[in-house]
Short mmCIF file of C-alpha atoms and ligand atoms in Angstrom, two decimals:
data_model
loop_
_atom_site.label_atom_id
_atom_site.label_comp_id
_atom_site.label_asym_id
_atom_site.label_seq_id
_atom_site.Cartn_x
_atom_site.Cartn_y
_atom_site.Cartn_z
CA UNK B 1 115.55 55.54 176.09
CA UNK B 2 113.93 58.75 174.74
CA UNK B 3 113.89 61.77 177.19
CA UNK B 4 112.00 64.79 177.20
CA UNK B 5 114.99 67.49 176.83
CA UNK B 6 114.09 69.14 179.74
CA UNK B 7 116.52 70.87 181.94
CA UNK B 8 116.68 68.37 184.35
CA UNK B 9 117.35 65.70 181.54
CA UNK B 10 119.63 67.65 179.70
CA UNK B 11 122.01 67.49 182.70
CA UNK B 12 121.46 64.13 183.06
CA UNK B 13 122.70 63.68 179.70
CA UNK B 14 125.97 65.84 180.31
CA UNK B 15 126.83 63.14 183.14
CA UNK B 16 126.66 60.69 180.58
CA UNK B 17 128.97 62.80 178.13
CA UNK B 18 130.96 63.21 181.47
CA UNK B 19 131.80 60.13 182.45
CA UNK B 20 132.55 59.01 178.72
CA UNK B 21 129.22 57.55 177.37
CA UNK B 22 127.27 58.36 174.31
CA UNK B 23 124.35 60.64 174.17
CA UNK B 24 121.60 61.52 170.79
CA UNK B 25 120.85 64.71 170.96
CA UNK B 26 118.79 67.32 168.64
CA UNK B 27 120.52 70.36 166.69
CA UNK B 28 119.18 72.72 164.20
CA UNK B 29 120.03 70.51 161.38
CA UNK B 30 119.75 66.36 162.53
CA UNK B 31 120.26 64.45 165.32
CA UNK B 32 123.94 63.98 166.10
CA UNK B 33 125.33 61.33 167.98
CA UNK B 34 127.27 62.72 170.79
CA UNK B 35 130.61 61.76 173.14
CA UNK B 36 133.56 63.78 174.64
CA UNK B 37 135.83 64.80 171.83
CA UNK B 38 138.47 64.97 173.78
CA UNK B 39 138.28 61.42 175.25
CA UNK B 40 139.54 58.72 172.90
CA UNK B 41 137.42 56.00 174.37
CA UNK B 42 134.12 57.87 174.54
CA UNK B 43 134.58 58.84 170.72
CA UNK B 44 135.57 55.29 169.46
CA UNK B 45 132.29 54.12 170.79
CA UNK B 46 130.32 56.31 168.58
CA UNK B 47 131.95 54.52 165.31
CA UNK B 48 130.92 51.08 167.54
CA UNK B 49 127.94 52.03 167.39
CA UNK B 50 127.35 53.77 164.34
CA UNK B 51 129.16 51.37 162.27
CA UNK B 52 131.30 53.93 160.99
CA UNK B 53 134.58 53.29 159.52
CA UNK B 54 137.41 55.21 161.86
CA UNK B 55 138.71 56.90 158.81
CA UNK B 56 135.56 59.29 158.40
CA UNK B 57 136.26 61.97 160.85
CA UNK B 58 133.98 63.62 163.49
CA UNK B 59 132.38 67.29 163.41
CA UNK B 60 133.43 68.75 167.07
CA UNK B 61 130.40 71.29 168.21
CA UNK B 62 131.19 74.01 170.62
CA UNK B 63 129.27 76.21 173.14
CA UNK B 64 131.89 79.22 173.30
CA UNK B 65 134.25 80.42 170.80
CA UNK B 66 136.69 80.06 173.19
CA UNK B 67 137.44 76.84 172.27
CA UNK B 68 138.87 77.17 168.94
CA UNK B 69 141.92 78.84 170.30
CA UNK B 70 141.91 75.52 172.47
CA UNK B 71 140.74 73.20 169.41
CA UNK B 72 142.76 74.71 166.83
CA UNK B 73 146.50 76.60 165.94
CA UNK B 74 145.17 79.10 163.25
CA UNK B 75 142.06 81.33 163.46
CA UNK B 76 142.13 83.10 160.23
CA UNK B 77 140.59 86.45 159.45
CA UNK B 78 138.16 84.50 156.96
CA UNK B 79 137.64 82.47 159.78
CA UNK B 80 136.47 85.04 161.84
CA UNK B 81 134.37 86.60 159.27
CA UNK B 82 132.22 83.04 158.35
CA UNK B 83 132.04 82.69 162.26
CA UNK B 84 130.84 86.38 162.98
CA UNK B 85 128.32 85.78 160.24
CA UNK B 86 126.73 82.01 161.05
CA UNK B 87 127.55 80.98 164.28
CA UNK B 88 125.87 79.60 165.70
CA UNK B 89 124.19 77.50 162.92
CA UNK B 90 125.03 74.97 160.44
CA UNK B 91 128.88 76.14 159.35
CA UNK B 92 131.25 73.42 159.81
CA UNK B 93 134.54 75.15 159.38
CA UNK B 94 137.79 73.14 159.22
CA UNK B 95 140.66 74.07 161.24
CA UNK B 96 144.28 72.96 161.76
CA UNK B 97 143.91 70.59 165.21
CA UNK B 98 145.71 71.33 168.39
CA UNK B 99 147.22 68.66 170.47
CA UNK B 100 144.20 67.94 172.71
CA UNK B 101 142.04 66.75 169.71
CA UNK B 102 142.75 63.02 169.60
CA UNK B 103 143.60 61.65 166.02
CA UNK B 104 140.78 59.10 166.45
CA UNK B 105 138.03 62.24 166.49
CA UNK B 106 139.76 63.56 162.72
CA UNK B 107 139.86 60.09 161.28
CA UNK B 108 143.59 60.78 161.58
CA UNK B 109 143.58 64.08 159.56
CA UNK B 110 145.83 67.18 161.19
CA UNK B 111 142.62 69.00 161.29
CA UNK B 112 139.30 69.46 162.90
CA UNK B 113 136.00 69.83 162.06
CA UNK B 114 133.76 72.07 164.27
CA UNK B 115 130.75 74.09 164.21
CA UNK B 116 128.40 75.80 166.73
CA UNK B 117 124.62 74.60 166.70
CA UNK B 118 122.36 76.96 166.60
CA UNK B 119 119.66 74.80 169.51
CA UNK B 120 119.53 75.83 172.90
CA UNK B 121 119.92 71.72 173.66
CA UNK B 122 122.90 71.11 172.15
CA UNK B 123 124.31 73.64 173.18
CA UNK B 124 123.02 73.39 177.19
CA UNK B 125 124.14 69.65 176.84
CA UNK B 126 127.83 71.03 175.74
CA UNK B 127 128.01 73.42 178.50
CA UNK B 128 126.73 71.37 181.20
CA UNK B 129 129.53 68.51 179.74
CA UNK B 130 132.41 70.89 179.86
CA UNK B 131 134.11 69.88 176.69
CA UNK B 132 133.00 69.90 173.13
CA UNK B 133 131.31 67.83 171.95
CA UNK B 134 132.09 64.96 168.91
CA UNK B 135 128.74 64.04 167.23
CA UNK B 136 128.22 62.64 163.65
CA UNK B 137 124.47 62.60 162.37
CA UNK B 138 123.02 60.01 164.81
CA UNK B 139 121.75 57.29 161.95
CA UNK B 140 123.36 54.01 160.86
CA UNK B 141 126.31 54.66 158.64
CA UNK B 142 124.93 54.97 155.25
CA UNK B 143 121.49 55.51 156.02
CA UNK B 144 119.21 58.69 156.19
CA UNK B 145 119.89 60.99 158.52
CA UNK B 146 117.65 61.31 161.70
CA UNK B 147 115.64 64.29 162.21
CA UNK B 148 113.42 63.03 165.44
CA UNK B 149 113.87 61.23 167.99
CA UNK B 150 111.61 58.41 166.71
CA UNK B 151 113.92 58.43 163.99
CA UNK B 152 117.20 57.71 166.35
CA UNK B 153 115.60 55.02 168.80
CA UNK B 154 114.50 52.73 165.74
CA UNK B 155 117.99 52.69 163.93
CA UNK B 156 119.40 52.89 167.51
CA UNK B 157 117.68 52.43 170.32
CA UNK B 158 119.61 49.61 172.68
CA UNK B 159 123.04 51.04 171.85
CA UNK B 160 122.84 54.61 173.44
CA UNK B 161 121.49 55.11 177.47
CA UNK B 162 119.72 58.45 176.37
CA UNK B 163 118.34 60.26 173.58
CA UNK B 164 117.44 63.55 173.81
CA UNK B 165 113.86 64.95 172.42
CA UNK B 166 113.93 67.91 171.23
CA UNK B 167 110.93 67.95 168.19
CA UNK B 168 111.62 67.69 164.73
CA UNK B 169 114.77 69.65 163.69
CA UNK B 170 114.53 72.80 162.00
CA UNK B 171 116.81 72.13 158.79
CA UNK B 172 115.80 68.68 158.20
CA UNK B 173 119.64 68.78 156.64
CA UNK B 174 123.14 68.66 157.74
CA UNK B 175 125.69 71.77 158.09
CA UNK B 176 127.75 72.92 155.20
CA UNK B 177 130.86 72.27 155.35
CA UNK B 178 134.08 74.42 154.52
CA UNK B 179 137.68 74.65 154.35
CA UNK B 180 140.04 77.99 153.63
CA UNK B 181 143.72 77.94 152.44
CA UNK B 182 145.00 80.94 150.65
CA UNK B 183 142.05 83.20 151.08
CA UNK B 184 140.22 80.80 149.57
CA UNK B 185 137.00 78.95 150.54
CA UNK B 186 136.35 75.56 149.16
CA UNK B 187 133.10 73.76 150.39
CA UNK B 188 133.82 69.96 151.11
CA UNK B 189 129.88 69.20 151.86
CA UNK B 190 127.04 71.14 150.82
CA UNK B 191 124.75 71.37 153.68
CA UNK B 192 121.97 74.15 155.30
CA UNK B 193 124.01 77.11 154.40
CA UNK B 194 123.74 78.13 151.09
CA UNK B 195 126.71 79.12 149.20
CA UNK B 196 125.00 82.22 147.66
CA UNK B 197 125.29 84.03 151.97
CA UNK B 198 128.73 82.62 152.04
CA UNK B 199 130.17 84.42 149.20
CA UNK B 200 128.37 87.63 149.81
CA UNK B 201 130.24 87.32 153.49
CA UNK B 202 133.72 86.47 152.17
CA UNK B 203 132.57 89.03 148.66
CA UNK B 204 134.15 85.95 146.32
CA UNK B 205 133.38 82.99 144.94
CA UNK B 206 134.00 79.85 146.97
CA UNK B 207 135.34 77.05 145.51
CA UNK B 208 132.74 73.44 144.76
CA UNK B 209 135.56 70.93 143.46
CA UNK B 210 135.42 66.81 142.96
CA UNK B 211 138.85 66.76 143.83
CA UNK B 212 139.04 68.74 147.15
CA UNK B 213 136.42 66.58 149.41
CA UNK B 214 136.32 65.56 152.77
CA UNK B 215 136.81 62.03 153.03
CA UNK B 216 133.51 60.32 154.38
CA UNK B 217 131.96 61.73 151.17
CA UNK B 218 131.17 58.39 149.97
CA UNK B 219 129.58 58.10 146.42
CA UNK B 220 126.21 56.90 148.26
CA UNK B 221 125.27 57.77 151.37
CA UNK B 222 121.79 59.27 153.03
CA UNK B 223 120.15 56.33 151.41
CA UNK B 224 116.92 54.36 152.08
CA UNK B 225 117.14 50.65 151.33
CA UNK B 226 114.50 50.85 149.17
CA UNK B 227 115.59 52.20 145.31
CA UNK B 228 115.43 55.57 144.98
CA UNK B 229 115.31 57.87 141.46
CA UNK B 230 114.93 60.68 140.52
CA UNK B 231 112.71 62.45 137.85
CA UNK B 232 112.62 66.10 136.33
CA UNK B 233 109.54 65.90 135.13
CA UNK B 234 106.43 63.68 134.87
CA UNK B 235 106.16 62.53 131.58
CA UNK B 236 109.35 61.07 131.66
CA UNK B 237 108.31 59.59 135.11
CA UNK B 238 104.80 58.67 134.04
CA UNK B 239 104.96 55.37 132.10
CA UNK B 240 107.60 53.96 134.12
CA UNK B 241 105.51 53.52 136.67
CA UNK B 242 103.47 50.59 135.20
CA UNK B 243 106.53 48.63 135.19
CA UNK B 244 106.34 48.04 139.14
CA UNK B 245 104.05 46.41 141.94
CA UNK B 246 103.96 49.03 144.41
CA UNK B 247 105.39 52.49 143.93
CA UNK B 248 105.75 56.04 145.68
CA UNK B 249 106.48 58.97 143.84
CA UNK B 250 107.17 62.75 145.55
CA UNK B 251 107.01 65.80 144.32
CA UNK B 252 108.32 69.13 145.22
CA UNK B 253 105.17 70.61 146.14
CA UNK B 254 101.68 69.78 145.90
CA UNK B 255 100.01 68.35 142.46
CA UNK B 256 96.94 67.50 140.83
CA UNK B 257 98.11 64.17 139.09
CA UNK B 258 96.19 61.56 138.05
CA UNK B 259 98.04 58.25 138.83
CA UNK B 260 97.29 54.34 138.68
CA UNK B 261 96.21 52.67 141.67
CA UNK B 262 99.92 50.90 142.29
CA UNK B 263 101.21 54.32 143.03
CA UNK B 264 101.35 56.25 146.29
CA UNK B 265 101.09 60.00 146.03
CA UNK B 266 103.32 62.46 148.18
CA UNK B 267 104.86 66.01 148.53
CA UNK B 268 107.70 67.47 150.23
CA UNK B 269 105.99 71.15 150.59
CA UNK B 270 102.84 72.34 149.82
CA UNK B 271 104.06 75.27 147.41
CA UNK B 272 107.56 73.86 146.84
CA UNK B 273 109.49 76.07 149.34
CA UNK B 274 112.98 74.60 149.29
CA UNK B 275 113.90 74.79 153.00
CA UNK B 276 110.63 72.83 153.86
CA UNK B 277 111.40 70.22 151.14
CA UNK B 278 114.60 70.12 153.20
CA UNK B 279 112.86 69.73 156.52
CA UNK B 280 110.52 66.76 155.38
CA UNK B 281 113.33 65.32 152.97
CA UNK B 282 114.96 62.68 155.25
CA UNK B 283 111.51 62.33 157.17
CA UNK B 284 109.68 61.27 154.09
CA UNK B 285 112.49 58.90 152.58
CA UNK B 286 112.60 57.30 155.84
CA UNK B 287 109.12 56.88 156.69
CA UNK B 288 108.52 55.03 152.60
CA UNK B 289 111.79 53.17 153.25
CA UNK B 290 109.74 51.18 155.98
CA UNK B 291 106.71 50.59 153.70
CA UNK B 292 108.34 48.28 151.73
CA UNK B 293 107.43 49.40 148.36
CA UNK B 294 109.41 48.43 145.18
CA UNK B 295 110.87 51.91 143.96
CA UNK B 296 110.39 55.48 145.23
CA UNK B 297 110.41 58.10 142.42
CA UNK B 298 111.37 61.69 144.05
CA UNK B 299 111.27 64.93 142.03
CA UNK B 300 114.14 66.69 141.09
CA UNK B 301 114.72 70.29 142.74
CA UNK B 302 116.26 73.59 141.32
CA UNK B 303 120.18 73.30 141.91
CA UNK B 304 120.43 77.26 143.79
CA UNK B 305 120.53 77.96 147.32
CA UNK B 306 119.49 74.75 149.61
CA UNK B 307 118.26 72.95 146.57
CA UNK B 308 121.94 72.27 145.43
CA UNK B 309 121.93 70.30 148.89
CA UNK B 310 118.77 68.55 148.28
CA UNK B 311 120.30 67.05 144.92
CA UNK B 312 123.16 66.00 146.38
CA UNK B 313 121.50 64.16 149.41
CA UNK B 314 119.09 62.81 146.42
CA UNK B 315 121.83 61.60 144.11
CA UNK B 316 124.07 60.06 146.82
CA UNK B 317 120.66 58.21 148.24
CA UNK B 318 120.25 57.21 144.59
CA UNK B 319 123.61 55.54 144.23
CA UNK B 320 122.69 52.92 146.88
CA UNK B 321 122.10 50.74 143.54
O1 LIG N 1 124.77 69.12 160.64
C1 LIG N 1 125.73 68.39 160.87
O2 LIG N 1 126.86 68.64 160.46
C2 LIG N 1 125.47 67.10 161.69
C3 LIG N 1 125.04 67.53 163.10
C4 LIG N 1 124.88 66.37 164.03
O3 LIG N 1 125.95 68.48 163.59
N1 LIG N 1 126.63 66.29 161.73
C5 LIG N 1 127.07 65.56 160.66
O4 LIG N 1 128.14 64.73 160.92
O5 LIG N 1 126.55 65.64 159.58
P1 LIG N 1 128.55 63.52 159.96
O6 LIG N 1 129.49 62.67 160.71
O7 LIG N 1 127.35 62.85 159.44
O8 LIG N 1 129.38 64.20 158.85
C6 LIG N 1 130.67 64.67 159.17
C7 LIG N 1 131.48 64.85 157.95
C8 LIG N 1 132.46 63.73 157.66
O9 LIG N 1 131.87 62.66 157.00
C9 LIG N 1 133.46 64.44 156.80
O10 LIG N 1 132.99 64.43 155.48
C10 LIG N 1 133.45 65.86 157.35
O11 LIG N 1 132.33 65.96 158.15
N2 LIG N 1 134.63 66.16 158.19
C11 LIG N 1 134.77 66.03 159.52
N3 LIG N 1 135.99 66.38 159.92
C12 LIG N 1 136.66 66.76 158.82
C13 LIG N 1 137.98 67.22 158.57
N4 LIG N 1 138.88 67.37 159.55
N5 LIG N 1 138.32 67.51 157.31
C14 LIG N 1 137.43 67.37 156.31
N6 LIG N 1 136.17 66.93 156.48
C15 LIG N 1 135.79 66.62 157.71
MG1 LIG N 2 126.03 61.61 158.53
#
């Protein structure tokens, strides 16, 4: 059922979490899907639900800093300096686990994931639990990421007691996240953070490799069922479009094109700002996923800041086929 976040409902929410159930909830960046990290059962029922293979570990989200020296065995001074600068907000940082952090919450890696939200919800919901919280994006494994709470009770809706409304989320797209040996920062997901504030923090370049990923970066992922490609510009786009029924094409921001009647129009922003293309992104996918069209065309965005996040959400959404 969908509830109002309200205070009242928020703690009502944290008895779930208590007492080992699952809870959606709202953060700055999508809707996670949320149990006791620290409780084996609680956080298998998350990959029930979600579908999710146990191998793809968990992000654990945290109220107080005080719980990395309880999460984690190292707390590096680049560590300090990426928390100092974003926390809270959408850093995932991955640490060496402590004992208390069951295997089943890493997918059975030696380390943790965890971040602080930057939402007064999530993080009320953590405190009022008393332990941090284990919450993956709160969507069907695979499938676009939910950023309202309309979005989380139609992929989920029977299999969690409560889900938390909190609006439409502010990023519209997950946390980056990192990992630092040797001084050095390597970023395993590109996410909400751009890369650009991270190595002006750290003052060197982090390191964006194929070969050092987390695993649960599958090849597609974020993906509507419906075929998804994308363009760079629209002559190359505009006589493919004859060759299907029913089509929807996006762009970054608004146009002035003329089109054939098969084709729904769309934009992402009205004067192509990249963190509002990010905010609509999963919104707009999802909502032309359900209209059952033959092919959705989306524009291609600059690969700097956020828009290197965009592609990648856009190219692992087009490798559904
Ligand atoms: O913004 C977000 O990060 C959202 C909200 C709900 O916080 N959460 C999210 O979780 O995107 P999820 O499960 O969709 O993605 C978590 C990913 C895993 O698939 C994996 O790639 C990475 O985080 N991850 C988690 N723990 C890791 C670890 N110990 N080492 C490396 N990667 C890890
Ligand atoms: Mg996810």
């Amino acid at each position: 059922m969908i509830l109002l976040a309200s205070e009242e409902n928020i703690k009502r929410a944290s008895e779930v979490i208590r007492n080992g159930g699952v809870v959606a909830f709202p953060t700055e960046t999508v809707y996670g899907l949320g149990a006791d990290a620290l409780n084996k059962d609680a956080v298998i029922k998350i990959f029930e639900i979600k579908e999710r293979p146990l191998f793809d570990p968990l992000i654990v989200h945290i109220d107080e800093i005080k719980w990395i020296e309880k999460l984690t065995i190292e707390f590096n001074e680049i560590a300090k300096k990426l928390v100092e600068a974003f926390w809270p907000g959408p850093l995932t940082i991955v640490f060496k686990k402590s004992d208390i952090v069951p295997y089943i919450t890493t997918g059975g890696l030696n380390t943790v994931a965890i971040r602080m939200p930057d939402n007064e919800i999530a993080l009320k919901l953590i405190r009022y639990s008393q332990t941090p919280i284990a919450a993956p994006s709160a969507n069907k494994f695979g499938y676009i990421s939910p950023t309202s709470a309309r979005m989380v009770y139609e992929q989920l809706n029977d299999k969690v007691d409560i889900i938390l409304d909190g609006g439409k989320t502010r990023y519209g797209i997950e946390s980056t996240i990192v990992y630092i040996e040797n001084e050095d920062v390597y970023i395993l997901r590109l996410g909400a953070i751009e890369i650009e504030k991270i190595e002006s923090v750290i003052n060197k370049k982090v390191i964006i490799s194929e070969k050092v990923k987390s695993p649960g970066q599958f090849k597609f992922h974020y993906a509507p069922y419906t075929r998804l490609i994308i363009f760079n510009s629209f002559d190359e786009v505009e006589n493919k479009l004859k060759n299907y029924k029913k089509v929807v094409l996006i762009s970054i921001k608004r146009e002035n094109l003329k089109l054939p009647d098969n084709v729904i129009y769309d934009f992402f922003s009205e004067n192509g700002d990249l963190r509002e293309v990010a905010k609509n992104l999963f919104e707009k996918l999802y909502y032309y996923d359900k209209m059952n069209v033959d092919i959705i065309f989306v524009q291609a965005v600059k690969e700097e800041g956020i828009g290197r996040a965009i592609m990648d959400r856009l190219r692992k959404a087009q490798n559904r086929y």
